[in-house]
GROMACS .gro file of C-alpha atoms in nm:
model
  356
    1UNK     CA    1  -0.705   1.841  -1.719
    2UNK     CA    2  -0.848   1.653  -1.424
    3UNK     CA    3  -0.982   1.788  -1.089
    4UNK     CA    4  -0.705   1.724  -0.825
    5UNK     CA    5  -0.842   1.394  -0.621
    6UNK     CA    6  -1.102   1.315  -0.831
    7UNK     CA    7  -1.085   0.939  -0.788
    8UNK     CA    8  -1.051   0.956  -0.435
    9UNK     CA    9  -1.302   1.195  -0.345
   10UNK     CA   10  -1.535   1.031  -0.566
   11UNK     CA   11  -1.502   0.709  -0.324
   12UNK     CA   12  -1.564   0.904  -0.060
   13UNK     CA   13  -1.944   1.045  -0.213
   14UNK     CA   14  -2.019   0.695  -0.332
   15UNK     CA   15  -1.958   0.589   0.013
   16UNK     CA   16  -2.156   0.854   0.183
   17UNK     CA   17  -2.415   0.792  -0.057
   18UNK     CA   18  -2.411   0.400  -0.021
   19UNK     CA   19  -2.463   0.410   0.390
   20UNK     CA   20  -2.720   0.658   0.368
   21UNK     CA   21  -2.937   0.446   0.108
   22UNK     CA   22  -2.859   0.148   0.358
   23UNK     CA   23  -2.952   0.321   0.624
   24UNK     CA   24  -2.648   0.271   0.837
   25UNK     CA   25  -2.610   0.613   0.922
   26UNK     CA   26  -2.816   0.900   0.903
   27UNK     CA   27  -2.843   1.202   0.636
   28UNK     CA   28  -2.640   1.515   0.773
   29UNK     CA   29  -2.853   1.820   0.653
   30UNK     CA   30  -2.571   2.019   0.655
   31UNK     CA   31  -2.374   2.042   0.340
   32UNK     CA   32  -2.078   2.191   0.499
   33UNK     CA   33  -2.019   1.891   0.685
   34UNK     CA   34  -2.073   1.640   0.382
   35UNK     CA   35  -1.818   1.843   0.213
   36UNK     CA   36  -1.534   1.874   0.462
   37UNK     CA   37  -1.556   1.479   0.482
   38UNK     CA   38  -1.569   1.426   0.042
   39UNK     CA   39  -1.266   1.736   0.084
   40UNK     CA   40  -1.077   1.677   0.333
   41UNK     CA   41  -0.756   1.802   0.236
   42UNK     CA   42  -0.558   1.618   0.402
   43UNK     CA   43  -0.580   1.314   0.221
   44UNK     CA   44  -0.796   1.466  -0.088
   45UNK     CA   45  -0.512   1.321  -0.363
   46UNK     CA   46  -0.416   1.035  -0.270
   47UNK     CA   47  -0.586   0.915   0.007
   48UNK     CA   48  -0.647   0.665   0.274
   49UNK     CA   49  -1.010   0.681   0.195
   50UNK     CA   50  -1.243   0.751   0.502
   51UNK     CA   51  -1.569   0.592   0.517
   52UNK     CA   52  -1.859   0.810   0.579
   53UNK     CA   53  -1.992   0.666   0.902
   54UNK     CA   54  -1.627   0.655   1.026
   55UNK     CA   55  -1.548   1.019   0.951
   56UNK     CA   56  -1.917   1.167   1.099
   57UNK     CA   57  -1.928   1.056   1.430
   58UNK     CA   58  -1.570   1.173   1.476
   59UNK     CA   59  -1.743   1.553   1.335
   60UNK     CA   60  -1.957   1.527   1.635
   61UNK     CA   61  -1.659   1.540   1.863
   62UNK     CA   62  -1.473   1.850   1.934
   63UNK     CA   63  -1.109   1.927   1.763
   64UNK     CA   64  -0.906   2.175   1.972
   65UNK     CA   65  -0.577   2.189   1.918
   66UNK     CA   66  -0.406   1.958   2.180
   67UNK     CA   67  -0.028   1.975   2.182
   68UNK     CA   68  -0.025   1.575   2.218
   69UNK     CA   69  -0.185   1.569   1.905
   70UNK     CA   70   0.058   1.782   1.713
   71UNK     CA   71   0.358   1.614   1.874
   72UNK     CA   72   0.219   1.231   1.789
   73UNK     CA   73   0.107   1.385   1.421
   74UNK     CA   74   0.418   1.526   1.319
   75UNK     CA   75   0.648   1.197   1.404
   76UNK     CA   76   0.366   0.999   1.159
   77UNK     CA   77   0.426   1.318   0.921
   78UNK     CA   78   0.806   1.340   0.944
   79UNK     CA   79   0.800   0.896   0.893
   80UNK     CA   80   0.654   0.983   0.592
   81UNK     CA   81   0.852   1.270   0.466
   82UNK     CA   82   1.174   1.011   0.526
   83UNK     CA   83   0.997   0.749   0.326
   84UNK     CA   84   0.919   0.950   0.005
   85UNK     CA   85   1.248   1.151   0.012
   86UNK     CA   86   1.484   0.955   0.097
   87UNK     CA   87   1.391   0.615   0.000
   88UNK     CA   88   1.112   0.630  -0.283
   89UNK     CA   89   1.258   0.906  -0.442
   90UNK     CA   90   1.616   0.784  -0.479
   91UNK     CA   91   1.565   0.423  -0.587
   92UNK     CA   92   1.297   0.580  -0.822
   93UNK     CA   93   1.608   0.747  -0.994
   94UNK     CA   94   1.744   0.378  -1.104
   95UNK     CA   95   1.344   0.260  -1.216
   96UNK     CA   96   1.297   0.566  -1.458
   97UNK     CA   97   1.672   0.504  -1.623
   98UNK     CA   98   1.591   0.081  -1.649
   99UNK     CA   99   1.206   0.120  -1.748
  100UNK     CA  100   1.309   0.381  -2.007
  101UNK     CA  101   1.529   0.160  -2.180
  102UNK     CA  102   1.458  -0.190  -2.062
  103UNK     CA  103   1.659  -0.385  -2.379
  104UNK     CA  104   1.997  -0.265  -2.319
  105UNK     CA  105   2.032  -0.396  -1.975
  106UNK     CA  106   2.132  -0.682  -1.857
  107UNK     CA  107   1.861  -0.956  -1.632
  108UNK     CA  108   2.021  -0.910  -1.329
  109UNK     CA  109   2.007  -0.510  -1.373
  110UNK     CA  110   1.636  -0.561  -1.441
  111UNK     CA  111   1.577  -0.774  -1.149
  112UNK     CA  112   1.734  -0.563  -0.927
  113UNK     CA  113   1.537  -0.292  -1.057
  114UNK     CA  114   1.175  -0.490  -1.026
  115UNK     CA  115   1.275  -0.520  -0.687
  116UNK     CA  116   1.366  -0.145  -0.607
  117UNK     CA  117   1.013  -0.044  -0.813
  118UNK     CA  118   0.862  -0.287  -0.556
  119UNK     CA  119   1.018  -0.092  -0.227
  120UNK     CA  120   0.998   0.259  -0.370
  121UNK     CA  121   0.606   0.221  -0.459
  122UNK     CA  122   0.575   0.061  -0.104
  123UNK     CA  123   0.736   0.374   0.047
  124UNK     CA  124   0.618   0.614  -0.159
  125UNK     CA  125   0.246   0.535  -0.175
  126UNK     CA  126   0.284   0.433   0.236
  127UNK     CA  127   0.491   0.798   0.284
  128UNK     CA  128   0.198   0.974   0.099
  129UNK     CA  129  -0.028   0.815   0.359
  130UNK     CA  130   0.121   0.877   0.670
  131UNK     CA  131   0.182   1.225   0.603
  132UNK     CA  132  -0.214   1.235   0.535
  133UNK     CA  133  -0.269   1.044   0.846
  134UNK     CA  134  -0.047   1.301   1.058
  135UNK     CA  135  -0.181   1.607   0.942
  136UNK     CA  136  -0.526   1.481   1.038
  137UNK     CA  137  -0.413   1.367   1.404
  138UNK     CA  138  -0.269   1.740   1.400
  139UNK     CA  139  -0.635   1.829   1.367
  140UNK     CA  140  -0.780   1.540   1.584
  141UNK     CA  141  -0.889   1.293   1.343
  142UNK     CA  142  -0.825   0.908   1.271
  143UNK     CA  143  -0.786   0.831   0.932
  144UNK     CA  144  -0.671   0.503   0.947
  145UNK     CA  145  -0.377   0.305   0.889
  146UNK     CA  146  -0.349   0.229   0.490
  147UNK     CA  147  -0.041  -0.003   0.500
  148UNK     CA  148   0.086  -0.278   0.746
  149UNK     CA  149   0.382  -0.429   0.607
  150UNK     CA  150   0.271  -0.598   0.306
  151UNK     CA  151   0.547  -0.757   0.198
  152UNK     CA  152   0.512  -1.006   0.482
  153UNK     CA  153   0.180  -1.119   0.334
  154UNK     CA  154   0.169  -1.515   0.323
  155UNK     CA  155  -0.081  -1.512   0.067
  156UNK     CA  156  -0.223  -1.291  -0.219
  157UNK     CA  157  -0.566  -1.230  -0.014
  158UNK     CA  158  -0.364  -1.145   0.281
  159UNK     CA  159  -0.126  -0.935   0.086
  160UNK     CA  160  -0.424  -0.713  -0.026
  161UNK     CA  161  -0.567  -0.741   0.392
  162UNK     CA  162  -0.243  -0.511   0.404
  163UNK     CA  163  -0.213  -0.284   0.120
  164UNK     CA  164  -0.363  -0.009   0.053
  165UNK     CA  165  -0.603  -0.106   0.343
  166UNK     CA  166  -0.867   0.162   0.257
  167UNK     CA  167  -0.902   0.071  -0.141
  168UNK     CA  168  -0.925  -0.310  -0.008
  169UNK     CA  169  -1.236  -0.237   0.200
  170UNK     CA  170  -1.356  -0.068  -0.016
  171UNK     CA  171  -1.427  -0.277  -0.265
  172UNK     CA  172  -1.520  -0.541  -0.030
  173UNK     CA  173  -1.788  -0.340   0.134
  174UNK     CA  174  -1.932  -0.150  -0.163
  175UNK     CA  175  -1.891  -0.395  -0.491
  176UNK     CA  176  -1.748  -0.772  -0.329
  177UNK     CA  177  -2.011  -0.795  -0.086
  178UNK     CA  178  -2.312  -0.651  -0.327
  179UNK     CA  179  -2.191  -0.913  -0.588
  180UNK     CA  180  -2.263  -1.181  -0.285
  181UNK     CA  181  -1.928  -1.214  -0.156
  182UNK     CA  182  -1.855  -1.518  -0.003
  183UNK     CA  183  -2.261  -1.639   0.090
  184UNK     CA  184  -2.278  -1.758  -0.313
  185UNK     CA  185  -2.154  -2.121  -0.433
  186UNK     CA  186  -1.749  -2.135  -0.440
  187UNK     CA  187  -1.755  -2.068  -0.820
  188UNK     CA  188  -1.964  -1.761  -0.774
  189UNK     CA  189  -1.734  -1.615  -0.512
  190UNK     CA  190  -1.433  -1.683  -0.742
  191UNK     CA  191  -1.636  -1.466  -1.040
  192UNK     CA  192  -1.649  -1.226  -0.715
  193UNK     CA  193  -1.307  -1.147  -0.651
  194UNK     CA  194  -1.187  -1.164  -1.017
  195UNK     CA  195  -1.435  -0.882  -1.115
  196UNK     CA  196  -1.339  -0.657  -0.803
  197UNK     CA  197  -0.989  -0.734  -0.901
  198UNK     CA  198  -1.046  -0.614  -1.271
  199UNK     CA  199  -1.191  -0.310  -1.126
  200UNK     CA  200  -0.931  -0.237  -0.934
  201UNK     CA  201  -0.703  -0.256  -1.200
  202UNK     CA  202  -0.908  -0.073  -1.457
  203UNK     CA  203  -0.938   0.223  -1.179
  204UNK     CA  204  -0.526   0.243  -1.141
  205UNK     CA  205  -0.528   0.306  -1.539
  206UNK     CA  206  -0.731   0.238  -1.863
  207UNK     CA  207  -0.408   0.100  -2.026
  208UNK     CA  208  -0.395  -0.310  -2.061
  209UNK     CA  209  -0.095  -0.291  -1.846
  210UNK     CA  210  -0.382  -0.234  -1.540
  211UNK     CA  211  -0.622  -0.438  -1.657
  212UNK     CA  212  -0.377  -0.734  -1.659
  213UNK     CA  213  -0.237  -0.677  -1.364
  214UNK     CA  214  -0.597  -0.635  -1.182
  215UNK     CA  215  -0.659  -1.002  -1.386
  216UNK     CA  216  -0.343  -1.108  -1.244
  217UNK     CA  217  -0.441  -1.057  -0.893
  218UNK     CA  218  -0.776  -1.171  -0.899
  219UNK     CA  219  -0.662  -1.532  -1.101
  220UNK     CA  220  -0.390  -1.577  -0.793
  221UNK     CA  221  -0.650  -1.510  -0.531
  222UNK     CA  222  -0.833  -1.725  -0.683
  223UNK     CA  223  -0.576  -1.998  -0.752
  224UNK     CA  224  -0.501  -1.962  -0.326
  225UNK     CA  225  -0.853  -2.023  -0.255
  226UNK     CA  226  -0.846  -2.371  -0.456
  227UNK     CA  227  -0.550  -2.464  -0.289
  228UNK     CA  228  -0.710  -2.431   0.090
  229UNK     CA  229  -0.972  -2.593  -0.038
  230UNK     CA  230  -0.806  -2.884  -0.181
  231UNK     CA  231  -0.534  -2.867   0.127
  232UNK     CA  232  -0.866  -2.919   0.358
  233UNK     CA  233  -1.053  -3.140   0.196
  234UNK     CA  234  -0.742  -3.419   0.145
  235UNK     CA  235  -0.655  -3.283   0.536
  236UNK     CA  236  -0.305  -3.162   0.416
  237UNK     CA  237  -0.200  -2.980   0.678
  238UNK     CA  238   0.166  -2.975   0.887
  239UNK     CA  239   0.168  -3.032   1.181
  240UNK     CA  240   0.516  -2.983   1.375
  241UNK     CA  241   0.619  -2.604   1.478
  242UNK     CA  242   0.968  -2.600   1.262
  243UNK     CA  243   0.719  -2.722   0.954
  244UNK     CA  244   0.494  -2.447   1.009
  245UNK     CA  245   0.766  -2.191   1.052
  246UNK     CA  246   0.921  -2.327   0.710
  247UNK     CA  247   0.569  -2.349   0.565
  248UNK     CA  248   0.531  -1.960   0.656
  249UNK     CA  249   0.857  -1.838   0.518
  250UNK     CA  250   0.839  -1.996   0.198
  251UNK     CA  251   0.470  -1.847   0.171
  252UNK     CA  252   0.634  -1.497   0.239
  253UNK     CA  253   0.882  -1.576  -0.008
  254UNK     CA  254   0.638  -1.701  -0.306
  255UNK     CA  255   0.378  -1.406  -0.208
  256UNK     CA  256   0.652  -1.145  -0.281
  257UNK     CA  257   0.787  -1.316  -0.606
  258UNK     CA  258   0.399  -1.311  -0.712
  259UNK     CA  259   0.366  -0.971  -0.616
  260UNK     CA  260   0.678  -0.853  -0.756
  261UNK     CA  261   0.603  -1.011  -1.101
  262UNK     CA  262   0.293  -0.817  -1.055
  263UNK     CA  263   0.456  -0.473  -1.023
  264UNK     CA  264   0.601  -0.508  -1.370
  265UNK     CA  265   0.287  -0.496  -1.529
  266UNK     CA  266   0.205  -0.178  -1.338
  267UNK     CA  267   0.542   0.007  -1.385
  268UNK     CA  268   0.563  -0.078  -1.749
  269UNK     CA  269   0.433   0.200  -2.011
  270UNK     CA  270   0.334  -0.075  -2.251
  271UNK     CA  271   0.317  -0.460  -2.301
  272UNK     CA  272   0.599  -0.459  -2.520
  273UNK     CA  273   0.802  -0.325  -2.210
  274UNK     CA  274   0.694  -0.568  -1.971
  275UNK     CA  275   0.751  -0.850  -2.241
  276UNK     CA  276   1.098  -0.695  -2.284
  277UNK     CA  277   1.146  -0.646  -1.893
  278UNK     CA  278   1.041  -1.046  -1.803
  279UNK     CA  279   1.214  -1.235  -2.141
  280UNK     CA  280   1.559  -1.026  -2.042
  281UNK     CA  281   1.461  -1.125  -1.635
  282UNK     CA  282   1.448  -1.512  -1.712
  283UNK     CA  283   1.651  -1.557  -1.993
  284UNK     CA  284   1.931  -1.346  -1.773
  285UNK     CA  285   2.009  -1.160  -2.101
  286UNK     CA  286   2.376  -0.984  -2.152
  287UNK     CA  287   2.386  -0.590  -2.090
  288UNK     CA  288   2.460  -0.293  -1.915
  289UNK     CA  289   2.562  -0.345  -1.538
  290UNK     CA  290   2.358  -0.065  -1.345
  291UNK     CA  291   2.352  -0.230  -0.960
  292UNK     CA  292   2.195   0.054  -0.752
  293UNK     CA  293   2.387   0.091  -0.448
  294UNK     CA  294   2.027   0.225  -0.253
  295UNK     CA  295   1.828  -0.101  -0.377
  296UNK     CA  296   2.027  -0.314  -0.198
  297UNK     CA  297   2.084  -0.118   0.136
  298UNK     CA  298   1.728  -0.049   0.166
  299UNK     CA  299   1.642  -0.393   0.056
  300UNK     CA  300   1.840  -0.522   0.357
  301UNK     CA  301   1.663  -0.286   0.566
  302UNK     CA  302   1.345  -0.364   0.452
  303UNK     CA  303   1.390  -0.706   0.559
  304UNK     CA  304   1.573  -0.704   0.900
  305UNK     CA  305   1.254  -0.441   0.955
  306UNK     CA  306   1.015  -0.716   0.816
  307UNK     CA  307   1.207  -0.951   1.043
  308UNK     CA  308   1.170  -0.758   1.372
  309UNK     CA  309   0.778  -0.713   1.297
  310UNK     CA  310   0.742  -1.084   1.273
  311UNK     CA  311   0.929  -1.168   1.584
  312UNK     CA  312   0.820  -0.890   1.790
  313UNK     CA  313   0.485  -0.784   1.661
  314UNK     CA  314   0.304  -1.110   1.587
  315UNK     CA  315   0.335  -0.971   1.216
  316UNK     CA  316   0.131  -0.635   1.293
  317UNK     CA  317   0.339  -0.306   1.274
  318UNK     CA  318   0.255   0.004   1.439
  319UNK     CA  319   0.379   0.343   1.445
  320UNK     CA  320   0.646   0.406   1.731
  321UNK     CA  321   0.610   0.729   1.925
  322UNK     CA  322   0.873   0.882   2.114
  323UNK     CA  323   0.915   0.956   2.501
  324UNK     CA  324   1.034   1.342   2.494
  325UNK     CA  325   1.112   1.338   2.883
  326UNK     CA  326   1.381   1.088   2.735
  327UNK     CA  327   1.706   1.190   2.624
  328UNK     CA  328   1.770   0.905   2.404
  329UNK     CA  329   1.408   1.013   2.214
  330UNK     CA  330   1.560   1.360   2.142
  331UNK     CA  331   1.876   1.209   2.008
  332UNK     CA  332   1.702   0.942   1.767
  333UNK     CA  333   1.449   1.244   1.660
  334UNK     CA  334   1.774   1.503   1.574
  335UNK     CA  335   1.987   1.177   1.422
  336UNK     CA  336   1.671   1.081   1.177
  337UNK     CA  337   1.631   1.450   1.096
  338UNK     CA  338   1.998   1.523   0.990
  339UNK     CA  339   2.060   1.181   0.810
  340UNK     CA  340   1.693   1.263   0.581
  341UNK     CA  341   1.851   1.614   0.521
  342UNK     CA  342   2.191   1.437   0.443
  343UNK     CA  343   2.011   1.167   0.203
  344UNK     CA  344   1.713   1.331   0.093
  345UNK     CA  345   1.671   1.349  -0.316
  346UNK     CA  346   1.602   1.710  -0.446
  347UNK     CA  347   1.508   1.592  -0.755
  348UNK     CA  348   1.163   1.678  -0.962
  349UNK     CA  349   0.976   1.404  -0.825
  350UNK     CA  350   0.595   1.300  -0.786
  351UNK     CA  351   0.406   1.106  -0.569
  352UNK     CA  352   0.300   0.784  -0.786
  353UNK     CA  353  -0.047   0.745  -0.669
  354UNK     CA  354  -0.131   1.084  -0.769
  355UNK     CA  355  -0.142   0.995  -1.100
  356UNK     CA  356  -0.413   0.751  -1.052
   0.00000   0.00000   0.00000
């Protein structure tokens, strides 16, 4: 039996404790406070994890209830609530029956499924978070966003500038940059990110699956950084605009295959399994057919979403808040509303980070 949030609000104390040793923000004598920031319930389990000097000097602001607030909180709240139910939770219905039984289906079943694990931990870790980050702007605080499109990343570093946003600076600001972050000799800084990787890894789970996967991630960081440094050293650089555009979508592309190779380590109970789960994936083994009708419709979604946010956004999402003086706002609100309680799964289902 663990306490609920352990991890998390542990992150929380070492940060509090970190910035007052520094000195970059002051000791609060009053315990009440220091505990409504390590407990805060909103996002107590599973996060996005505040940063003591962040949360404090919004605890010297007042919080009454402002009706903007609550209407701006609860469309971040209900965009979560859509994500976990009706996405996460139904594709995670086709993960659990593949994972369980990974030999007696065929490659392109298992593909398919590495690809729905990918999109339901995306939404269901990202749901978790903006119902966290409502509640508080209910109550008047800024937590933070803790996702921004990752799968759009061009690169592994970027890819991690994206998700899980709080965990990421995290471990910048309170082991990369105490190890000597980037001020040490290239090889140093390389030693750098593969040990906050391996951390990172070791902190999802004490299996070998996690500490893999954290090696993984820190050996393809790594293996980017040696390529911009080769690419500008020998000057290797394109130069015309449809190159570049080219150049970005095949780094989207590669990013996502790296990441989703990734995910298998994660998802998988054991090595065996992910052995199993990659030799049947390349070898495109004979099996049962299970094609998920929700992996692909969300999948499409996912993308012509991904493509809008490049276009339109410069790459940066943001959440969209509705006009209520606007008819057309009330009818998008009631339409999302029926179609979650339509499509929602009512199924015994977790949130995954919860575990961690």
């Amino acid at each position: 039996m663990m306490p609920l949030g352990l991890s998390f609000y542990t992150f929380q104390a070492v940060s509090y404790i970190v910035d007052t040793y520094k000195g970059t923000m002051p000791v609060e004598k009053s315990i009440k406070k220091v505990a409504l920031y390590i407990g805060f319930f909103p996002q107590i389990t599973s996060g996005p994890i505040v940063k003591a000097h962040n949360f404090f000097s919004q605890l010297e602001k007042e919080h009454p209830f402002k009706m903007q607030n609550i209407i701006d909180g609860g469309q971040i709240f209900l965009m979560g609530v859509v994500k976990k139910t009706v996405v996460a939770d139904r594709l995670g219905r086709a993960v659990d029956a593949v994972y369980a039984v990974p030999e007696v289906y065929s490659g392109i079943t298992i593909l398919m499924t590495t690809i729905a694990y990918s999109i339901q931990l995306y939404f269901d870790f990202s749901g978790y978070s903006d119902m966290a980050v409502g509640i508080g702007k209910c109550l008047g605080y800024d937590l933070g966003r803790n996702f921004n499109m990752p799968y759009i990343a061009r690169n592994p570093a970027e890819f991690w500038r994206r998700w899980h946003i709080s965990l990421s600076e995290w471990f910048k600001e309170y082991v990369y940059f105490p190890l000597g972050g980037n001020r040490k000799r290239f090889g140093r800084s390389c030693c750098n990110v593969l040990v906050v990787m391996l951390l990172s890894g070791i902190w999802h789970g004490a299996g070998w699956t996690f500490v893999l996967w954290g090696f993984y991630h820190g050996v393809g960081s790594i293996v980017h950084r040696l390529a911009i440094e080769l690419m500008n050293r020998k000057n290797w650089h394109v130069q015309s605009v449809a190159g570049k555009k080219i150049g970005n979508a095949a780094s989207i592309l590669l990013t996502f295959l790296f990441v989703n190779t990734g995910w298998i380590l994660f998802r998988a109970d054991s090595l065996d399994t992910a052995l199993t789960v990659m030799g049947r994936i390349l070898t495109m083994e004979d099996g049962i057919q299970y094609i998920y009708v929700y992996t692909i419709i969300f999948a499409i979604l996912l993308v012509i979403f991904s493509l809008y946010v490049i276009l339109r956004k410069n790459g940066g999402a943001s959440y969209i808040f509705l006009d209520y003086s606007k008819f057309s706002s009330w009818f998008f609100l009631w339409t999302v509303l029926l179609l979650t309680l339509a499509f929602f799964y009512s199924g015994d289902t977790a949130f995954i980070y919860g575990g961690f």
